[in-house]
PDB file of C-alpha atoms in Angstrom:
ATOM      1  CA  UNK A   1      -2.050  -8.643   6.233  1.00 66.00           C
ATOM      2  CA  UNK A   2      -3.826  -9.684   3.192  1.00 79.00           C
ATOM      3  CA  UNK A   3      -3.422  -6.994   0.202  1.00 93.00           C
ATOM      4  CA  UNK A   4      -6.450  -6.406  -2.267  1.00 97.00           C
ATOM      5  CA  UNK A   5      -8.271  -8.929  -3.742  1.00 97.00           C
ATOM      6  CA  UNK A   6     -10.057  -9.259  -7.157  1.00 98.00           C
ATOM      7  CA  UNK A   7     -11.958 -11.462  -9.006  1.00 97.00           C
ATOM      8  CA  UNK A   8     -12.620 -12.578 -11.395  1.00 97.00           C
ATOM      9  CA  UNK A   9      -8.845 -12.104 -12.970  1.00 97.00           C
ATOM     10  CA  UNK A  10      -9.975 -12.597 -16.599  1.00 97.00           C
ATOM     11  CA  UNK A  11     -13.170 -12.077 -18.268  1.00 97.00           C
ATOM     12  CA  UNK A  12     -14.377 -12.441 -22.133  1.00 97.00           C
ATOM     13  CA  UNK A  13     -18.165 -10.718 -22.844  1.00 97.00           C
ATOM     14  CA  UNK A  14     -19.741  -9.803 -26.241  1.00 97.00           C
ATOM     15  CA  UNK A  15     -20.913  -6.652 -27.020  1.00 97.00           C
ATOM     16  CA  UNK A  16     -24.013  -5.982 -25.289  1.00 97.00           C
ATOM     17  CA  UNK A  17     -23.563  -7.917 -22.225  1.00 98.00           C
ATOM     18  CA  UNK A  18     -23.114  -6.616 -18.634  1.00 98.00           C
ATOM     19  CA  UNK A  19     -20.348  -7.346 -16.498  1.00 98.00           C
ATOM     20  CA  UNK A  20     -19.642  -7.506 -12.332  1.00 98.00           C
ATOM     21  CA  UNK A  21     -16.567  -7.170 -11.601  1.00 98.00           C
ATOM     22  CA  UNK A  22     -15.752  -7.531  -7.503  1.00 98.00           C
ATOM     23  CA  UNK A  23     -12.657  -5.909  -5.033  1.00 98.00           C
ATOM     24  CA  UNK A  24     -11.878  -6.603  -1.487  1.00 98.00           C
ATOM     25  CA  UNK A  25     -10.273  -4.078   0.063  1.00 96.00           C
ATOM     26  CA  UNK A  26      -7.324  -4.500   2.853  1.00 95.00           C
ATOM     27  CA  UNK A  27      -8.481  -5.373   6.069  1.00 94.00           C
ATOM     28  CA  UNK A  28      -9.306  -2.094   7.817  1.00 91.00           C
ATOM     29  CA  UNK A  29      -9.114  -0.157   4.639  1.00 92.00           C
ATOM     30  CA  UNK A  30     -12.513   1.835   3.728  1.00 92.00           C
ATOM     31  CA  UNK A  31     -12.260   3.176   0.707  1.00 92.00           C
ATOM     32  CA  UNK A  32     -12.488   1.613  -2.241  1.00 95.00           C
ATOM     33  CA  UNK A  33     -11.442   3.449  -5.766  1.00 94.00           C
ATOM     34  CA  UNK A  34     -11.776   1.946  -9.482  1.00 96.00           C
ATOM     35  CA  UNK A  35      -9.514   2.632 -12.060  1.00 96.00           C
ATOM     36  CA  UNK A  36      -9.544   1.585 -15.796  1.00 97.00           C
ATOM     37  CA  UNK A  37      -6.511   1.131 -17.480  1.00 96.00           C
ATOM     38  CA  UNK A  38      -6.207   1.030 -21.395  1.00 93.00           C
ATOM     39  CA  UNK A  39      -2.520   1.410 -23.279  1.00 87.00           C
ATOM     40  CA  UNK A  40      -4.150   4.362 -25.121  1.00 83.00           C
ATOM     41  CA  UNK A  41      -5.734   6.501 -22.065  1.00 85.00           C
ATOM     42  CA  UNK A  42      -3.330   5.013 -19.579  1.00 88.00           C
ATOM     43  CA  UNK A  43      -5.091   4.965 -15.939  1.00 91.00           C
ATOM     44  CA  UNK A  44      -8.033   6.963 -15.857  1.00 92.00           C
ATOM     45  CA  UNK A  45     -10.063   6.914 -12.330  1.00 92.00           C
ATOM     46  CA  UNK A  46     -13.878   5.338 -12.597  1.00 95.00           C
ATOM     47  CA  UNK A  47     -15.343   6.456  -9.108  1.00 93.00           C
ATOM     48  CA  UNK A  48     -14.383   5.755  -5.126  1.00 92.00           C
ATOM     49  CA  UNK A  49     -16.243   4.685  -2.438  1.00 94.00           C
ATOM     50  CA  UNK A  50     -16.109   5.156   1.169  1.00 92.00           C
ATOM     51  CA  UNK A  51     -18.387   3.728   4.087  1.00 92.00           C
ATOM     52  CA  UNK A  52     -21.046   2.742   0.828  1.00 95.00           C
ATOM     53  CA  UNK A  53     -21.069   6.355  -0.545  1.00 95.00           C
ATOM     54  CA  UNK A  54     -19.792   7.352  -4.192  1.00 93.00           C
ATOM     55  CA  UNK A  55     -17.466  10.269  -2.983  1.00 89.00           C
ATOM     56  CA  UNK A  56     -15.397  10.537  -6.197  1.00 87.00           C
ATOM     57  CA  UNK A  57     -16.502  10.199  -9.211  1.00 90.00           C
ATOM     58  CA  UNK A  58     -14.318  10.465 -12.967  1.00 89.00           C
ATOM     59  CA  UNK A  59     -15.551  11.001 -16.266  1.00 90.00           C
ATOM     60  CA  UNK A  60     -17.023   7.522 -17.499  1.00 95.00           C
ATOM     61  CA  UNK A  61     -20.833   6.915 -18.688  1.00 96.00           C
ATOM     62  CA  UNK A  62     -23.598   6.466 -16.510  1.00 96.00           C
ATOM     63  CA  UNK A  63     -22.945   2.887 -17.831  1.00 97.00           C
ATOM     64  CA  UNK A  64     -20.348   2.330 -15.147  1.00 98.00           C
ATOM     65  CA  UNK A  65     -21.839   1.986 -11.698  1.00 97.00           C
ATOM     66  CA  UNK A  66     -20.556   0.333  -8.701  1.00 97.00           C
ATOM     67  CA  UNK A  67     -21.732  -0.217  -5.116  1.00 97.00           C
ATOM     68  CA  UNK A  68     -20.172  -1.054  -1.652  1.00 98.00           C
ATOM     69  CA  UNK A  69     -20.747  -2.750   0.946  1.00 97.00           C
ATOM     70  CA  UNK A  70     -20.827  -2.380   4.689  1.00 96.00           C
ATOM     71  CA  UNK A  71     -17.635  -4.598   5.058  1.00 94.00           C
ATOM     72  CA  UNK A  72     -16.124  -2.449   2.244  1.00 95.00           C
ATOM     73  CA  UNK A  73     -15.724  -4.998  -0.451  1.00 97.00           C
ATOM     74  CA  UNK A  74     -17.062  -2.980  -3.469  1.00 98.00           C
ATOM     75  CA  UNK A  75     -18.519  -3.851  -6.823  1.00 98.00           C
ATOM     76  CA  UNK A  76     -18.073  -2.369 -10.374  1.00 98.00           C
ATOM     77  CA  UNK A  77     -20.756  -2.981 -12.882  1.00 98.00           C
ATOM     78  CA  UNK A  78     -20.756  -1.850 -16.684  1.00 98.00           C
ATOM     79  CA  UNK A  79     -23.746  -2.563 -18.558  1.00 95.00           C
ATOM     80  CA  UNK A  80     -24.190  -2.780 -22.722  1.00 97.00           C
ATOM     81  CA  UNK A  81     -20.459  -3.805 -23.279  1.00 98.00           C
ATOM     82  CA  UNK A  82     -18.729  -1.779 -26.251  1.00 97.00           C
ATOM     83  CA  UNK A  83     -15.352  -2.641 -27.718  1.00 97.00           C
ATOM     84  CA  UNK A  84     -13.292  -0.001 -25.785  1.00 95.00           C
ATOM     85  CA  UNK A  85     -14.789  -1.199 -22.687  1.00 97.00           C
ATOM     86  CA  UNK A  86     -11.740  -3.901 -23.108  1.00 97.00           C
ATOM     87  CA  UNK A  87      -9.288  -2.900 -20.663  1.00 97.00           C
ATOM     88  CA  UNK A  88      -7.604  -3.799 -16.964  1.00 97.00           C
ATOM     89  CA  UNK A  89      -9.715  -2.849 -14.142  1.00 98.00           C
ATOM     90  CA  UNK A  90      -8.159  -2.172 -11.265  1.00 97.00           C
ATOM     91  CA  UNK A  91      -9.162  -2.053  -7.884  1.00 97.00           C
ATOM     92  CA  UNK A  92      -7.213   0.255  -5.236  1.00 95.00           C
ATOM     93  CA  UNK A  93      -8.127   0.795  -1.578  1.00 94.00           C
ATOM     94  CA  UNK A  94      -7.060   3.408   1.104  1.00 89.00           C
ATOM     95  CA  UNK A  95      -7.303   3.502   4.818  1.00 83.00           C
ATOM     96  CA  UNK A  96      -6.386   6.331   7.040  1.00 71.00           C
ATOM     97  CA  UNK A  97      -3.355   6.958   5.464  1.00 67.00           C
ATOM     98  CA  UNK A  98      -3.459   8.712   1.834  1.00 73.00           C
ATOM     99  CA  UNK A  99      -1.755   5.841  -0.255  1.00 84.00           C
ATOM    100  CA  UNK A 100      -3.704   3.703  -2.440  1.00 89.00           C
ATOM    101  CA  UNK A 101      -2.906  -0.548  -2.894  1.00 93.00           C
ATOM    102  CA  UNK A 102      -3.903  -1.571  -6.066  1.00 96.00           C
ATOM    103  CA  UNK A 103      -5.311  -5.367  -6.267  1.00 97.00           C
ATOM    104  CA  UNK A 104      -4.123  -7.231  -9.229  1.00 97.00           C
ATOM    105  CA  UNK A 105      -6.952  -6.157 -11.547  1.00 97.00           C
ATOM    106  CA  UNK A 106      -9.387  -7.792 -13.780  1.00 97.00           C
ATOM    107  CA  UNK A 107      -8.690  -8.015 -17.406  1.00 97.00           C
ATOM    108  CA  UNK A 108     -12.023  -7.592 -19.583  1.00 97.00           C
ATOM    109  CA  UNK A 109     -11.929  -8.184 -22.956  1.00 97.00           C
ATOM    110  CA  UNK A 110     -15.011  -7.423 -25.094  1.00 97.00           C
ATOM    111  CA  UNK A 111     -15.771  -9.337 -28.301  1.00 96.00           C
TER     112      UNK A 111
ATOM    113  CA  UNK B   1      -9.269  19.425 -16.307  1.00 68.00           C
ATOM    114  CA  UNK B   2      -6.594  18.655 -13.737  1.00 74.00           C
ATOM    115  CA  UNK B   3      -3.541  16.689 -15.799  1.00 89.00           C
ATOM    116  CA  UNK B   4      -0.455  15.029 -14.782  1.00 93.00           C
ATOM    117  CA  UNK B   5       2.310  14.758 -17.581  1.00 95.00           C
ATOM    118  CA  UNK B   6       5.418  12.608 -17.805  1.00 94.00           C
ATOM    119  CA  UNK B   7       7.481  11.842 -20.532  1.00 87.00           C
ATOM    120  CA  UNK B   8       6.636   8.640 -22.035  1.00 81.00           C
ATOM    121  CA  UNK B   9      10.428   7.796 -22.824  1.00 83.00           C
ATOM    122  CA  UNK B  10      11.445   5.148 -23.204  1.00 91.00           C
ATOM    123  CA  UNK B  11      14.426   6.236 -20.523  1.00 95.00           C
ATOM    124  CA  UNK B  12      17.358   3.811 -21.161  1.00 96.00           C
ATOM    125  CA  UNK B  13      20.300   4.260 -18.716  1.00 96.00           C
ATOM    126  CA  UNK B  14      23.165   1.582 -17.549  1.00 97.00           C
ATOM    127  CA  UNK B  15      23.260  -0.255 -14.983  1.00 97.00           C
ATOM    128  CA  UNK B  16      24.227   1.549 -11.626  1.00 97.00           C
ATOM    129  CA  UNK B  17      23.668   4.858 -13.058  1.00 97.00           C
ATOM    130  CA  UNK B  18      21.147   7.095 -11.473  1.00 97.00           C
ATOM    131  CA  UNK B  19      17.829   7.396 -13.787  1.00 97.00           C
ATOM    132  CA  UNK B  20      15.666  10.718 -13.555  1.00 97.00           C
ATOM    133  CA  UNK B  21      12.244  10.742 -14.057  1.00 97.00           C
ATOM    134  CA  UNK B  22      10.181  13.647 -14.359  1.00 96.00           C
ATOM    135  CA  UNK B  23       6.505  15.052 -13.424  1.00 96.00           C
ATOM    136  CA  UNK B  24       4.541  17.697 -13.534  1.00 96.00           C
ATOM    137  CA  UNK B  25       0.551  19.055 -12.539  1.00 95.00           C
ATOM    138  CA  UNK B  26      -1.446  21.259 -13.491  1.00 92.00           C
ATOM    139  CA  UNK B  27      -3.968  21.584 -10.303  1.00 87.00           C
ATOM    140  CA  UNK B  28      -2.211  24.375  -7.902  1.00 88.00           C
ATOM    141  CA  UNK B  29      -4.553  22.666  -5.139  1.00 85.00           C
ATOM    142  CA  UNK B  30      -2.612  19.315  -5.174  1.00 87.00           C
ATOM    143  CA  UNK B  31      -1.719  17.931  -1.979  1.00 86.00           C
ATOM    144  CA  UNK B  32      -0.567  14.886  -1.969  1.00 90.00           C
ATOM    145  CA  UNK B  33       2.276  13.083  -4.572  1.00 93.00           C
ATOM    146  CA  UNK B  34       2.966   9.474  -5.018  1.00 94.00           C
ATOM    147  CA  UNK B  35       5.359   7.003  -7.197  1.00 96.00           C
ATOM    148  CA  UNK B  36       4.099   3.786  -8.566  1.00 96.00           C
ATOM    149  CA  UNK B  37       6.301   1.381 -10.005  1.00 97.00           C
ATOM    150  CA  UNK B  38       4.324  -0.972 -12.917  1.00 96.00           C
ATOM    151  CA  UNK B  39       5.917  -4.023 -14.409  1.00 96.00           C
ATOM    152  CA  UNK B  40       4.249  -5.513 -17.885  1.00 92.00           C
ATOM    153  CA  UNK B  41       0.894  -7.195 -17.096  1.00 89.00           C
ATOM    154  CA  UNK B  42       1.079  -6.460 -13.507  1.00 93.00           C
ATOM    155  CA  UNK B  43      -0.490  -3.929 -11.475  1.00 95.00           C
ATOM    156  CA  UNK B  44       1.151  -0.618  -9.995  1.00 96.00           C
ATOM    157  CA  UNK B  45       3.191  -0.745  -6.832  1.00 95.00           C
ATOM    158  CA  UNK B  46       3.560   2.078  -4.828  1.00 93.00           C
ATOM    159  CA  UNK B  47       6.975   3.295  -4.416  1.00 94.00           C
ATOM    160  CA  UNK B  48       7.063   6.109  -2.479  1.00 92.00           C
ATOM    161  CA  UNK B  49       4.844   9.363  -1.645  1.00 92.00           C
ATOM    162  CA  UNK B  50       5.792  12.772  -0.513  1.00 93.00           C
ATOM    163  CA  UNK B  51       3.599  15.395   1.277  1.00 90.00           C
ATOM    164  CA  UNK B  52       6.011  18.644   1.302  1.00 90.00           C
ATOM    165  CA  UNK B  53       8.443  20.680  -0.664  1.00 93.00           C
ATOM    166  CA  UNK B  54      12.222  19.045  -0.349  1.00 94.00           C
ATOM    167  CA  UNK B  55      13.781  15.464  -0.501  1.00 95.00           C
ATOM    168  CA  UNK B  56      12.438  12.230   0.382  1.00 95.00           C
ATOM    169  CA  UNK B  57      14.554   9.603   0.551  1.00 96.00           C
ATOM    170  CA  UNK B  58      14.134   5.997   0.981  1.00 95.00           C
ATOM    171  CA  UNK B  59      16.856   3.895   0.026  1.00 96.00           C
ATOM    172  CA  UNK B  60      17.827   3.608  -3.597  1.00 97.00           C
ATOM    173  CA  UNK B  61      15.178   6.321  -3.963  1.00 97.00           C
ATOM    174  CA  UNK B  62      14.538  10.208  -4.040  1.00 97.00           C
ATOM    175  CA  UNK B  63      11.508  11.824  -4.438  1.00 97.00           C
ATOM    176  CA  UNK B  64      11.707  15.536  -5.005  1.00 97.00           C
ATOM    177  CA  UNK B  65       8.765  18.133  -4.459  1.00 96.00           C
ATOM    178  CA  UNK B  66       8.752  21.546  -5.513  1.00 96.00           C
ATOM    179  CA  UNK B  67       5.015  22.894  -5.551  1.00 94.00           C
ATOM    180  CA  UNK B  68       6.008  26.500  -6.744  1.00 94.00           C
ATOM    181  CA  UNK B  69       6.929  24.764 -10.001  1.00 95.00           C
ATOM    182  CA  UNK B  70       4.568  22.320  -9.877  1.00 95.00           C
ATOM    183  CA  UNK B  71       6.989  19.570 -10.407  1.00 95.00           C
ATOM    184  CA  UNK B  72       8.221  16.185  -8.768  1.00 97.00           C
ATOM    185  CA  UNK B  73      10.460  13.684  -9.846  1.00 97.00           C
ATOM    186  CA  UNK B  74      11.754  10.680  -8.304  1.00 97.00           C
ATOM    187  CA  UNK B  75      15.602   9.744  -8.464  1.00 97.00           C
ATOM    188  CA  UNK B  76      16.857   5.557  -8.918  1.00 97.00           C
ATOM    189  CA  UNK B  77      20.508   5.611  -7.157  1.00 98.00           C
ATOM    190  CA  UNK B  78      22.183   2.536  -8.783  1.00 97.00           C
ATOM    191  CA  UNK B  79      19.809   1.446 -11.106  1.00 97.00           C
ATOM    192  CA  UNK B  80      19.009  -2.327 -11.700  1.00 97.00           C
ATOM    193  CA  UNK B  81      17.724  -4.318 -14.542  1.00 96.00           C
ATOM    194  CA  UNK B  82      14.977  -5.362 -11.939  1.00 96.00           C
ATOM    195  CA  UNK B  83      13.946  -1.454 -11.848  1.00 97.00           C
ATOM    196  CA  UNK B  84      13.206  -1.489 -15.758  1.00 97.00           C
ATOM    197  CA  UNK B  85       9.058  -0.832 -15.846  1.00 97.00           C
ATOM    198  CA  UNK B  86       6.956   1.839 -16.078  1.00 96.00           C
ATOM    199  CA  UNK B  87       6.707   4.273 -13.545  1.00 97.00           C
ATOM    200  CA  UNK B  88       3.879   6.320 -12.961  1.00 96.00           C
ATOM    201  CA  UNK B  89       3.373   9.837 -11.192  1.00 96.00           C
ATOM    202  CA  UNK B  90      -0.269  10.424  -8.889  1.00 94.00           C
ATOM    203  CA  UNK B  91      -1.336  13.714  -7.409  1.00 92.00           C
ATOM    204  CA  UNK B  92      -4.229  14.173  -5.101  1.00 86.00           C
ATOM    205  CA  UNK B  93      -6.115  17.071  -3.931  1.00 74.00           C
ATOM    206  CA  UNK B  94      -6.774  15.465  -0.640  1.00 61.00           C
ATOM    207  CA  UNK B  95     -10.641  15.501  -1.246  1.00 59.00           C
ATOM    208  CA  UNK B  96     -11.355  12.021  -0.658  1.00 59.00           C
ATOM    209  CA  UNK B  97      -9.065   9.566  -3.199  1.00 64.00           C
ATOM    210  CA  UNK B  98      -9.332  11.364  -6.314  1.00 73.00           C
ATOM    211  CA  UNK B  99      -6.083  10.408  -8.055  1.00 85.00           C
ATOM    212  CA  UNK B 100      -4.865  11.702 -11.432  1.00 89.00           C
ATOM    213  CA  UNK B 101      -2.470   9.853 -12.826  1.00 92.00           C
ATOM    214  CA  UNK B 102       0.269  10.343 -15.311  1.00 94.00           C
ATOM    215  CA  UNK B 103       0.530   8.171 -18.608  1.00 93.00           C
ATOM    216  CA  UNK B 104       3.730   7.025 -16.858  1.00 95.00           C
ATOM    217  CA  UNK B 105       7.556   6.287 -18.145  1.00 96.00           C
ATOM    218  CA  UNK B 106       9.202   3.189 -19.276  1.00 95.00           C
ATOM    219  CA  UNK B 107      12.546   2.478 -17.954  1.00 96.00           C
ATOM    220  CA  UNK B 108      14.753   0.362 -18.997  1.00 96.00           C
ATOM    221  CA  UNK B 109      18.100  -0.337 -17.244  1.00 97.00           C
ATOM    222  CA  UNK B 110      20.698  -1.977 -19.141  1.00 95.00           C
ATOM    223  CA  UNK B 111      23.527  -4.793 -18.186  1.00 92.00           C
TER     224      UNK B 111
END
């Protein structure tokens, strides 16, 4: 069985920009959770999705959004870039079971 | 504010010997605990989770709960070189996938 996919795996932006970020969740799996992972903060939880509703949601700016789809694969989107958005983004999903798989993660670094 | 703390070490032990790491939560209403193994520019791996007070064990590892206190730590029988990394404690309060995770602690095992 495939594990959880993420892409893109690196990304440089400028301040300002927006980003997309994207996650496929194991085959099966239906929820979809975003993490963001800094050496200062650590891992700090972003939101989580299941069946294409936001049922979680952490303590980030409204300009962190993300979306999902009906075949689960889920989107992150931040918008107006700052400096501290630089981080690893990481992608975990869930299926009936309680544990979370983490994809390899997207490293963002804003210039 | 629901927190999960864990000393950041670093933990050094020598090879074979059994390295101790600890945990504890704040949020009384936690369910769910889980282990997650990270190696430098990698993404966590999840080692093992545990559900109710007592022992888990599966193979070189333990995890321990004990919800009165609030506290679980996981136990490395025979410790490798391969197991130094940061490892990182996550609680969940069951409501969806709402993790809180730990600011983790490195291990390093020593030849």
């Amino acid at each position: 069985k495939a594990g959880v996919t993420q892409t893109p795996r690196y990304l440089i932006k400028t301040r300002g920009q927006q980003v997309t970020l994207s996650c496929s969740p194991i085959s099966g799996h239906r929820s979809v959770s975003w993490y963001q992972q800094t050496p200062g903060q650590g891992l700090q939880f972003l939101f989580e999705y299941f069946s294409e509703t936001q049922r979680n949601k952490g303590n980030f700016p409204g300009r962190f959004s993300g979306r999902q789809f009906s075949n689960s694969r889920s989107e992150m989107n931040v918008s107006t870039l700052e400096l501290g958005d630089s981080a690893l983004y990481l992608c975990a999903s869930s299926g009936t079971i309680n544990e979370q798989f983490f994809g390899p993660g997207t490293r963002l670094t804003v210039l | 504010q629901k927190e999960v703390e864990q000393n950041s070490g670093p933990l050094s032990v020598p090879e074979g010997a059994i390295a101790s790491l600890n945990c504890t939560y704040s949020d009384r209403g936690s369910q769910s605990f889980f282990w997650y193994r990270q190696y430098s520019g990698k993404s966590p791996e999840l080692i093992m989770f545990i559900y109710s007070n007592g022992d888990k064990e599966d193979g070189r590892f333990t995890a321990q709960l004990n919800k009165a206190s609030q506290y679980v730590s996981l136990l490395i029988r025979d410790s490798q070189p391969s197991d130094s990394a940061t490892y990182l404690c996550a609680v969940n309060s069951n409501y969806g996938q709402n993790f809180v995770f730990g600011p983790g602690t490195r291990l390093s095992v020593l030849p």
